[in-house]
XYZ file of C-alpha atoms in Angstrom:
573
model
C 111.298 115.652 84.544
C 111.931 115.969 88.481
C 109.284 116.865 90.879
C 109.508 118.570 94.616
C 107.829 115.895 96.933
C 106.403 116.243 100.084
C 108.355 114.507 103.208
C 106.067 112.022 104.148
C 103.754 112.801 106.288
C 103.666 114.709 109.390
C 100.072 115.251 107.751
C 99.285 111.797 108.191
C 98.959 112.778 111.753
C 96.082 115.241 111.179
C 93.918 112.315 110.593
C 93.957 111.893 114.404
C 91.423 114.473 114.202
C 88.621 112.539 112.494
C 85.489 111.573 114.351
C 82.799 109.067 114.394
C 81.998 107.149 111.238
C 79.038 108.508 108.519
C 76.608 105.896 107.844
C 78.317 105.178 104.665
C 81.645 104.873 106.288
C 80.108 102.639 109.042
C 78.529 100.604 106.418
C 81.846 99.704 104.764
C 83.150 98.584 108.109
C 82.965 94.554 107.231
C 82.834 93.406 110.847
C 81.049 94.054 114.031
C 82.877 96.414 116.238
C 84.308 94.895 119.714
C 81.659 94.678 122.736
C 83.502 96.980 125.142
C 81.928 100.463 125.329
C 84.036 103.705 125.015
C 85.528 104.509 128.316
C 85.174 100.843 129.439
C 88.280 99.841 131.645
C 90.432 97.000 130.241
C 92.431 95.812 133.256
C 96.344 95.839 133.630
C 98.244 93.170 135.227
C 97.142 94.092 138.541
C 93.558 93.876 137.598
C 92.977 97.622 137.380
C 93.560 100.438 134.640
C 96.709 102.735 134.552
C 96.740 104.475 137.703
C 96.039 107.631 135.589
C 92.656 106.423 135.509
C 92.926 107.069 131.604
C 92.053 103.824 129.909
C 91.405 105.285 126.827
C 94.035 104.915 123.748
C 94.122 108.518 122.799
C 96.183 111.236 123.609
C 95.250 114.220 125.830
C 95.223 117.135 123.534
C 94.653 115.875 120.189
C 92.418 118.272 118.056
C 90.795 120.773 120.303
C 91.597 123.486 118.679
C 91.529 121.780 115.189
C 95.012 121.489 114.928
C 97.246 117.977 115.630
C 98.880 118.102 119.128
C 100.033 115.865 121.586
C 101.996 116.769 124.775
C 105.490 117.059 123.855
C 108.785 118.975 125.221
C 110.847 121.522 122.882
C 113.636 118.859 122.493
C 111.257 116.099 121.856
C 109.466 118.050 119.053
C 113.196 118.983 118.051
C 113.979 115.150 117.649
C 111.147 114.600 115.463
C 112.038 117.672 113.229
C 115.564 116.165 113.202
C 114.315 112.553 112.407
C 112.276 113.722 109.461
C 114.958 116.193 108.227
C 117.482 113.322 108.121
C 114.817 110.994 106.239
C 113.629 113.451 103.619
C 116.880 116.014 103.537
C 119.180 116.043 100.708
C 121.463 113.039 100.771
C 124.300 111.632 98.862
C 123.893 108.243 96.942
C 125.908 106.108 99.592
C 123.746 107.729 102.652
C 120.377 106.797 100.573
C 121.958 103.330 100.099
C 122.619 103.154 104.088
C 119.317 103.862 104.723
C 117.784 101.038 102.609
C 120.255 98.725 103.742
C 120.053 99.301 107.271
C 116.063 99.250 107.203
C 115.968 102.724 108.694
C 113.904 103.973 105.608
C 110.916 102.388 106.791
C 110.600 105.033 109.509
C 109.515 107.476 107.284
C 105.710 107.197 107.798
C 105.768 107.131 111.652
C 108.468 110.226 111.826
C 106.103 112.055 109.772
C 103.328 111.385 112.236
C 105.020 112.112 115.092
C 106.233 115.369 114.158
C 102.973 116.319 112.650
C 101.616 115.954 115.968
C 104.505 117.686 117.657
C 104.709 120.768 115.649
C 103.107 123.150 117.921
C 106.068 122.364 120.686
C 108.634 123.641 117.837
C 110.140 127.214 118.453
C 109.221 129.706 115.663
C 112.605 129.293 114.328
C 112.311 125.620 114.015
C 108.762 125.837 112.834
C 110.450 128.016 110.235
C 112.612 124.845 108.907
C 110.161 122.647 108.277
C 109.128 122.007 104.516
C 105.576 122.144 105.007
C 105.477 120.781 101.134
C 106.229 117.348 102.418
C 102.606 117.357 103.471
C 101.205 117.653 99.879
C 100.790 115.209 97.439
C 103.382 114.818 94.591
C 101.180 116.434 92.104
C 97.380 117.726 91.506
C 94.574 115.883 90.145
C 94.717 115.548 86.130
C 98.091 115.798 85.767
C 100.171 113.121 84.416
C 98.894 109.409 84.264
C 95.943 107.933 86.439
C 94.644 104.372 86.540
C 91.922 103.036 89.257
C 90.421 99.757 90.019
C 88.896 98.291 93.288
C 89.610 101.295 96.038
C 93.019 102.100 94.705
C 94.166 104.469 92.279
C 97.996 104.561 90.968
C 99.157 107.818 89.742
C 102.588 108.028 87.647
C 104.758 110.131 85.144
C 104.361 107.796 81.958
C 107.696 107.394 80.413
C 105.913 107.342 77.181
C 105.249 111.032 77.406
C 107.969 112.404 79.941
C 111.817 111.743 81.044
C 113.433 112.299 84.238
C 114.035 110.424 87.275
C 110.439 110.296 88.529
C 109.003 108.604 85.271
C 107.654 105.061 85.526
C 106.817 102.336 82.677
C 103.150 102.057 82.160
C 103.630 98.362 82.716
C 105.278 98.954 86.041
C 102.257 101.113 87.280
C 99.879 98.310 86.046
C 101.762 96.162 88.321
C 101.617 98.350 91.483
C 98.001 98.676 90.941
C 97.448 94.995 90.845
C 99.700 94.284 93.959
C 97.700 96.940 95.827
C 94.507 95.803 94.941
C 95.494 92.194 96.163
C 96.875 93.455 99.203
C 93.723 95.585 99.941
C 91.644 92.619 99.117
C 93.424 90.364 101.513
C 92.978 92.910 104.447
C 89.294 93.756 103.418
C 88.339 89.966 103.450
C 90.051 89.449 106.647
C 87.530 91.841 108.303
C 89.765 95.256 108.167
C 88.218 98.304 106.996
C 89.330 100.291 104.084
C 91.332 103.450 104.690
C 89.188 106.406 105.012
C 87.855 107.712 101.608
C 89.254 111.353 100.558
C 86.831 112.937 98.418
C 88.115 114.200 95.173
C 91.652 114.419 96.355
C 93.036 112.100 94.084
C 90.485 112.850 91.100
C 87.059 114.047 90.566
C 86.428 111.340 87.931
C 83.680 108.520 89.041
C 86.275 106.156 89.069
C 88.698 108.308 90.973
C 86.387 109.314 93.402
C 87.016 108.402 97.316
C 90.012 106.034 96.551
C 93.249 105.395 98.432
C 95.637 107.136 96.212
C 99.321 105.769 95.638
C 101.592 108.155 93.878
C 105.099 106.795 92.037
C 108.181 108.715 92.343
C 112.039 108.196 92.581
C 112.032 107.962 96.373
C 114.677 105.165 96.555
C 117.103 108.080 95.672
C 116.137 109.508 99.001
C 116.613 106.264 100.949
C 112.787 105.219 101.018
C 111.148 102.287 99.784
C 107.925 104.295 100.156
C 105.614 106.251 102.895
C 101.816 106.929 103.619
C 100.578 110.118 105.096
C 97.573 112.147 105.351
C 96.750 115.578 103.770
C 97.346 118.689 106.022
C 98.259 122.341 106.162
C 100.168 124.693 108.348
C 97.803 126.994 110.138
C 98.442 130.261 111.703
C 99.092 129.057 115.174
C 102.239 127.081 113.517
C 100.391 123.768 113.973
C 99.301 121.127 111.520
C 95.687 121.110 110.485
C 94.267 118.184 108.512
C 92.600 118.895 105.434
C 89.726 116.877 106.094
C 87.995 118.220 109.320
C 86.760 115.851 111.593
C 82.775 115.172 111.705
C 83.267 115.096 115.685
C 86.337 116.426 117.321
C 85.614 114.195 120.413
C 86.474 110.917 118.143
C 89.315 112.343 116.385
C 91.637 109.710 114.844
C 90.187 108.407 111.473
C 91.836 110.001 108.560
C 92.481 109.055 105.015
C 95.648 108.564 103.720
C 97.733 108.490 100.591
C 101.202 106.873 99.865
C 104.143 107.201 97.855
C 105.917 104.065 96.523
C 109.075 103.931 94.618
C 108.980 104.079 90.669
C 111.245 100.979 89.768
C 112.843 99.517 92.805
C 115.658 98.769 90.538
C 118.624 97.130 91.971
C 121.329 100.052 92.273
C 119.312 101.799 94.799
C 117.739 98.724 96.479
C 120.620 96.274 96.999
C 118.330 93.926 98.997
C 119.070 90.674 96.837
C 115.447 90.273 96.100
C 113.741 91.313 92.712
C 112.117 94.545 92.237
C 108.643 93.282 92.389
C 109.502 91.402 95.687
C 110.415 94.824 97.248
C 107.233 96.177 95.992
C 105.193 93.597 97.510
C 106.192 93.794 100.695
C 106.740 97.501 100.893
C 102.853 97.848 99.802
C 101.723 95.582 102.326
C 103.729 97.282 104.928
C 102.891 100.740 104.199
C 99.170 100.037 103.025
C 98.606 98.470 106.124
C 99.560 102.126 107.863
C 96.891 103.610 105.844
C 94.398 100.962 107.323
C 95.559 101.733 110.833
C 94.939 105.456 110.391
C 91.069 104.633 109.690
C 91.307 103.188 113.392
C 93.425 105.271 115.239
C 96.194 107.926 113.763
C 97.388 108.402 117.477
C 97.950 104.694 118.405
C 101.123 103.603 119.829
C 103.909 103.634 117.264
C 105.609 100.284 118.464
C 102.418 98.793 117.859
C 101.525 100.285 114.393
C 105.173 99.218 113.023
C 105.039 95.838 114.725
C 101.412 94.846 113.259
C 102.667 96.269 109.858
C 105.590 93.960 109.690
C 103.444 90.867 110.802
C 100.986 92.065 108.252
C 103.490 92.098 105.427
C 104.757 88.782 106.232
C 101.321 87.310 106.425
C 100.385 88.253 102.894
C 103.955 87.498 101.265
C 105.365 84.740 103.612
C 108.014 83.674 101.115
C 109.839 86.846 100.673
C 111.149 87.229 104.238
C 111.886 90.802 104.457
C 110.841 90.771 108.035
C 113.740 88.326 108.873
C 116.378 91.085 109.027
C 114.599 92.682 111.967
C 115.030 89.802 114.188
C 118.544 90.540 115.164
C 116.866 93.545 116.988
C 113.892 91.729 118.457
C 113.311 90.207 121.675
C 114.747 86.840 120.289
C 118.146 88.817 120.574
C 117.045 91.205 123.231
C 114.638 89.707 126.227
C 115.666 92.267 128.465
C 114.441 95.108 126.853
C 110.578 95.908 126.990
C 108.457 94.328 124.331
C 106.943 98.008 123.952
C 109.977 99.967 123.732
C 109.941 102.200 120.701
C 113.296 102.542 118.857
C 114.813 100.026 121.131
C 117.672 97.544 120.511
C 119.491 99.805 118.134
C 116.301 101.176 116.745
C 114.640 98.104 115.119
C 112.867 96.761 118.204
C 109.381 97.879 116.842
C 109.664 96.210 113.634
C 111.332 92.883 115.246
C 108.243 92.842 117.274
C 106.533 91.096 114.707
C 107.613 87.965 116.229
C 105.432 88.614 119.271
C 102.416 88.741 117.355
C 103.582 85.621 114.891
C 103.740 83.594 118.319
C 100.230 84.934 119.493
C 98.754 83.925 116.076
C 100.405 80.822 115.969
C 98.970 79.944 119.325
C 95.362 81.390 118.398
C 95.270 80.676 114.580
C 91.690 80.970 113.830
C 91.227 83.022 110.606
C 88.980 85.154 108.841
C 90.015 85.151 104.933
C 93.517 84.297 104.479
C 94.604 86.424 108.138
C 94.614 85.399 111.748
C 91.350 87.101 113.268
C 93.358 88.102 116.623
C 95.565 91.111 115.112
C 92.202 92.490 113.564
C 90.568 92.031 116.921
C 93.273 94.002 118.651
C 92.820 97.076 116.009
C 89.124 96.839 116.897
C 89.824 97.353 120.451
C 92.030 99.973 119.506
C 89.604 101.932 117.316
C 89.091 105.292 117.931
C 86.069 105.772 115.390
C 83.499 103.239 116.961
C 85.515 101.140 119.100
C 86.557 101.513 122.835
C 89.981 103.307 121.845
C 92.155 101.255 124.065
C 95.857 101.607 123.866
C 98.334 98.923 122.225
C 98.933 96.524 125.238
C 95.270 97.201 126.650
C 93.861 96.038 123.315
C 96.081 93.112 122.867
C 95.054 92.305 126.256
C 91.370 92.434 125.539
C 91.452 90.363 122.297
C 93.384 87.624 123.959
C 90.898 87.715 126.991
C 88.085 87.478 124.635
C 89.657 84.178 122.810
C 90.010 83.101 126.711
C 93.563 83.348 127.088
C 95.619 85.479 129.580
C 98.105 88.218 128.621
C 100.474 87.473 131.115
C 100.550 83.330 131.011
C 101.135 83.980 126.927
C 103.822 86.680 127.473
C 105.767 84.370 129.565
C 105.121 81.237 127.356
C 106.590 83.356 124.474
C 109.656 84.637 126.397
C 110.241 80.957 127.390
C 109.486 80.025 123.520
C 112.267 82.582 122.518
C 114.686 80.162 123.871
C 114.355 77.631 121.310
C 113.000 79.260 118.280
C 113.694 76.331 115.883
C 111.293 74.317 117.685
C 108.763 77.054 119.028
C 107.844 78.605 115.641
C 106.578 77.382 112.369
C 108.079 78.565 108.834
C 111.288 80.226 109.364
C 111.828 78.955 112.704
C 112.038 75.433 111.779
C 114.932 76.273 109.775
C 116.850 77.761 112.371
C 116.979 81.209 110.730
C 115.705 82.900 114.233
C 118.712 84.293 116.398
C 118.901 83.279 120.198
C 120.000 85.467 122.901
C 122.585 84.419 125.384
C 121.467 83.755 128.842
C 121.862 86.377 131.327
C 124.077 84.079 133.259
C 125.462 80.449 132.897
C 126.083 78.314 135.870
C 127.820 74.809 135.601
C 127.077 72.654 138.885
C 128.911 69.716 139.786
C 129.566 67.539 142.952
C 131.918 70.171 144.147
C 129.482 72.897 143.283
C 125.911 71.921 144.066
C 124.214 75.479 144.740
C 123.900 78.705 143.179
C 122.010 81.742 143.437
C 121.081 84.930 140.869
C 119.134 88.439 141.437
C 118.017 90.281 138.766
C 116.303 93.569 137.912
C 113.914 92.885 135.057
C 111.679 95.614 133.327
C 107.810 95.314 132.361
C 107.124 92.941 129.297
C 110.896 91.774 129.550
C 112.745 88.517 130.927
C 115.969 87.211 132.184
C 117.189 83.590 131.823
C 119.836 81.632 133.709
C 121.090 78.554 132.100
C 122.465 75.400 134.361
C 124.787 72.883 132.970
C 125.149 69.653 134.624
C 128.770 68.472 135.047
C 130.064 64.738 136.401
C 126.333 64.056 137.528
C 125.935 60.736 135.771
C 123.475 58.961 138.352
C 119.845 58.853 137.120
C 118.505 60.055 140.446
C 120.244 63.526 140.051
C 117.920 66.508 140.619
C 117.757 70.240 140.178
C 115.515 72.173 142.737
C 115.046 75.620 141.753
C 113.450 78.259 144.000
C 112.302 81.658 142.954
C 111.387 84.670 145.241
C 109.737 86.958 142.830
C 107.200 89.711 143.070
C 103.652 88.856 143.628
C 101.622 87.028 140.587
C 99.288 89.818 140.453
C 102.303 91.925 139.551
C 102.878 89.736 136.159
C 105.436 87.604 137.827
C 106.196 84.222 135.907
C 108.904 81.799 136.298
C 109.252 79.084 133.179
C 111.613 76.226 133.595
C 113.091 74.355 130.293
C 114.750 70.883 130.387
C 116.968 70.325 127.358
C 117.385 66.611 126.988
C 120.644 65.118 125.115
C 118.326 63.287 123.164
C 116.691 66.275 121.672
C 113.228 66.995 123.083
C 112.527 70.213 125.132
C 110.023 69.831 128.207
C 108.653 73.193 129.439
C 107.077 73.639 132.853
C 105.725 76.718 134.574
C 106.582 77.243 138.092
C 103.903 77.463 140.530
C 103.864 80.821 142.371
C 101.940 81.345 145.518
C 100.433 84.377 146.335
C 103.803 86.291 147.376
C 105.651 85.081 144.394
C 107.351 82.294 146.025
C 107.722 79.057 143.837
C 109.648 75.940 143.803
C 110.285 73.263 141.070
C 112.476 69.898 140.990
C 113.763 68.811 137.516
C 116.107 65.968 136.140
C 119.669 67.040 136.074
C 121.569 63.817 134.983
C 124.860 64.716 132.953
C 124.162 61.596 131.040
C 120.693 62.694 129.912
C 120.233 66.486 130.440
C 122.264 68.852 128.157
C 121.121 71.874 130.373
C 118.343 73.550 132.023
C 117.071 77.097 131.747
C 114.775 79.250 134.155
C 113.312 82.221 132.532
C 112.305 84.709 134.865
C 109.353 87.129 133.316
C 107.806 90.144 134.113
C 104.798 90.302 132.083
C 103.374 93.337 133.964
C 101.729 95.615 131.347
C 99.911 98.632 133.700
C 101.120 102.262 133.640
C 101.075 104.589 136.453
C 100.596 107.328 134.335
C 100.017 107.831 130.621
C 100.870 110.412 127.708
C 104.196 111.828 129.628
C 106.081 111.179 126.157
C 107.798 107.978 127.075
C 109.125 105.371 124.430
C 106.602 102.808 125.785
C 102.820 102.261 125.464
C 100.253 105.141 125.868
C 103.587 107.241 126.157
C 103.453 106.183 129.870
C 105.078 105.278 132.948
C 105.213 101.683 133.556
C 104.049 100.687 136.968
C 106.400 97.691 137.579
C 109.837 98.484 136.013
C 112.989 96.991 137.711
C 111.449 94.414 139.647
C 113.799 92.661 141.745
C 113.610 88.964 140.744
C 115.740 86.384 143.028
C 116.217 82.615 142.132
C 118.618 80.069 143.907
C 119.422 76.366 142.825
C 120.699 73.297 144.715
C 121.446 69.563 143.174
C 120.571 66.733 145.025
């Protein structure tokens, strides 16, 4: 039997409309919410909120008319429609395999969300091209098989009663249920709330009531591991309306989700080199974390949602290492691209950004249950339901400040650590599996060439590295003096020097900058003992001059400090 399934879920986006927690919903949240009140300003790099004055994490329109909506141009809405059609439209077997092997299939959940929010910006003809069935569950209550445990229900078409591409064995369904119960328990024990309850949507029996529903279907033939979305319907205005109206439209981002996972993860569809169970585990951990995110802020910045979901899957299933494939599209390889760029570095930067959260949680490793507490605190600062509703980089900065850490300084140290990941990171980094970017410039200094200079334009949350190599400078007394002329430190400027000894150790030194961004450091530079010196110039600015103008960055905003001119000079003595 073959069922028609809905495209993953623009509908999820509708969840943005939900509001404040009911007493029962609040009681299930296992940890207190952060101290900032709604509307409290969290400073940017310059000590102020973004210049628009809007420090909240939600988009401007939201659910004012009962529909999902954010500001978007016709072209942007059309791009979202095209992305969903590419992911959920008809495709050949080779196209499906390409989506699986490229990692592009993981875009499905967020692609549906984005389209649901931009639906109202499509033309009438474009709206007519949307298959709104993709917003519905694969099948209704009481059909086929269902089994529930804890807060999870798994729905499947049993191979003992039916035939067709969508059937799943009862034993496989039991494994899916056990996997999701484990994943959900790890997140909840770490202090995350459960996804929002969905009433009788997944079944009206006592054991199925208010559970998170997971459906098994042959989505592998469509190039997908799985996806999560929300329940929504098309309104007469052409927009999507959530099937669960918000209790309070002013706090509109807490929505229930359902998920669809592949029904067997067979190797012919998933040529990953992993077992079917490993593919199931990392998919369940990643997609279910999206369902958890929707209980905090469905409108949240897409890069932040994908990066933390990819980080979470590695935390739960550290040995599988599915996330390593995205490092070639991370700041390890592309330090000049802003951290919060969605679809940067060939489309995978938002997944590769998990390495940033890995760095932060290795530096601040305090745990609740099995997971580092820091990322959960970020989501509590981003919480639009009972929290201050900060957008991504604001929430990160607030969580770091709570731990006594400075966002700008840590970002600079992270940028420097990416120059030597084998010694800077635990786990796979020590096995030299992490890539390293080429320096922006390499300069060889020798007796006949003792000076050099360079100037770069560096975007926000990005860096540029210059490498200096000593040649024929054997005296122990040789020194390299590096001078920098950067934007003032309040703008987020940092310079970090790294000395690589031939014997192996790496010495890191943050260059002290004056009020105007000038600084100098003197370092060993004997060609007998020093292999190279690197200077990492960093623009850690994370303020925005305006939000909600449909850019690829945090808060869909315009960065306050992009293309900042940073200059260095070097002299051997």
